[in-house]
GROMACS .gro file of C-alpha atoms in nm:
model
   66
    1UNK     CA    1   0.000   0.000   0.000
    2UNK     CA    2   0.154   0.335  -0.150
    3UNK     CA    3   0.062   0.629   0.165
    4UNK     CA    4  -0.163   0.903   0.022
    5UNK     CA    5   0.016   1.240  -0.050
    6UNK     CA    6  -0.048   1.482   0.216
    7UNK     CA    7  -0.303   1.703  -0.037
    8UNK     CA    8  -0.508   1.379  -0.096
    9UNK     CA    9  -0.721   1.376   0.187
   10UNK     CA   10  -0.734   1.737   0.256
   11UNK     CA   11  -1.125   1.721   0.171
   12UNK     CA   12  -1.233   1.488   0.375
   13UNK     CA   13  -1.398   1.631   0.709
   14UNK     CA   14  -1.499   1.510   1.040
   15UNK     CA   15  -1.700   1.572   1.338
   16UNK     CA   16  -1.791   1.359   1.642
   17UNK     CA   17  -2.053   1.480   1.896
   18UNK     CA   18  -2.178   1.323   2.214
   19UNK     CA   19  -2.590   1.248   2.273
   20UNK     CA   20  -2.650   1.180   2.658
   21UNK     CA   21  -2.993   1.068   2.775
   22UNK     CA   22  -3.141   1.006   3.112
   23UNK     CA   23  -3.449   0.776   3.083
   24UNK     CA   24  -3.691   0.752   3.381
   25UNK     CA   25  -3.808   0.421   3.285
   26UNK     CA   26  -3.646   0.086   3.228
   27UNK     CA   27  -3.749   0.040   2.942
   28UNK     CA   28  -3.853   0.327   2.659
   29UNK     CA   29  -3.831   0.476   2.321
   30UNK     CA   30  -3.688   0.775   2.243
   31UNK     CA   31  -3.686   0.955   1.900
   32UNK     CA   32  -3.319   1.098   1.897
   33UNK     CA   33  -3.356   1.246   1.483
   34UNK     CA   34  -3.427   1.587   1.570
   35UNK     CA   35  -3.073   1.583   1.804
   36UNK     CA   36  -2.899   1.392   1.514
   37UNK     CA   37  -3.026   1.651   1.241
   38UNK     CA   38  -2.959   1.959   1.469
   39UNK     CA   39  -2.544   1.778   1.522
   40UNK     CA   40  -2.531   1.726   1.136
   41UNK     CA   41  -2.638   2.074   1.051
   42UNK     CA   42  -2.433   2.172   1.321
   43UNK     CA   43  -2.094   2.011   1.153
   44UNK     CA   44  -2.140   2.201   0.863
   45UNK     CA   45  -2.102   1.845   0.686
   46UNK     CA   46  -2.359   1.813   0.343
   47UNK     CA   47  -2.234   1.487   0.162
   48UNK     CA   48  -2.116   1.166   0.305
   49UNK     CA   49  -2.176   0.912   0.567
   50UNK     CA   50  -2.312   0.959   0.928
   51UNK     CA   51  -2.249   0.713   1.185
   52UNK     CA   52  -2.484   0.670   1.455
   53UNK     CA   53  -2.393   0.415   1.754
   54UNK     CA   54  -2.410   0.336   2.106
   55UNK     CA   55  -2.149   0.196   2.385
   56UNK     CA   56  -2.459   0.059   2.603
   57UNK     CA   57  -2.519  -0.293   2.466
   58UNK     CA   58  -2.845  -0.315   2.582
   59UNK     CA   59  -2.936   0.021   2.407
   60UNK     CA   60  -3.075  -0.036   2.007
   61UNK     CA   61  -3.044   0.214   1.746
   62UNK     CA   62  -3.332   0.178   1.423
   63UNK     CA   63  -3.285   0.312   1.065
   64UNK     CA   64  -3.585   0.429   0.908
   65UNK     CA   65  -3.577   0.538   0.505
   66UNK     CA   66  -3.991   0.639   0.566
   0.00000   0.00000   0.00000
């Protein structure tokens, strides 16, 4: 593998932010997309991937394309 040239990545951009939520119950659902739209807009970022997970293992993340 040949290492890129220091100008070849220049374009690519990143941003990491941190969603905290204390539930009351034990169990319950939570719509987080207006907190994941409001962190996208926030990274200025308009094309490309966004990556969504969790550390809790007993927490579950769903996609939706409705």
């Amino acid at each position: 593998d040949e290492a890129p040239s220091p100008g070849r990545l220049s374009h690519i951009k990143s941003y990491r932010q941190e969603l905290w939520f204390n539930l009351p119950a034990r169990m319950e659902f939570v719509n987080i997309t207006p907190e994941v739209i409001a962190a996208l807009a926030e990274s200025g970022i308009r094309e490309g991937l966004l990556n969504c997970f969790t550390h809790c293992e007993t927490f579950q993340i769903a996609v939706s394309n409705a």
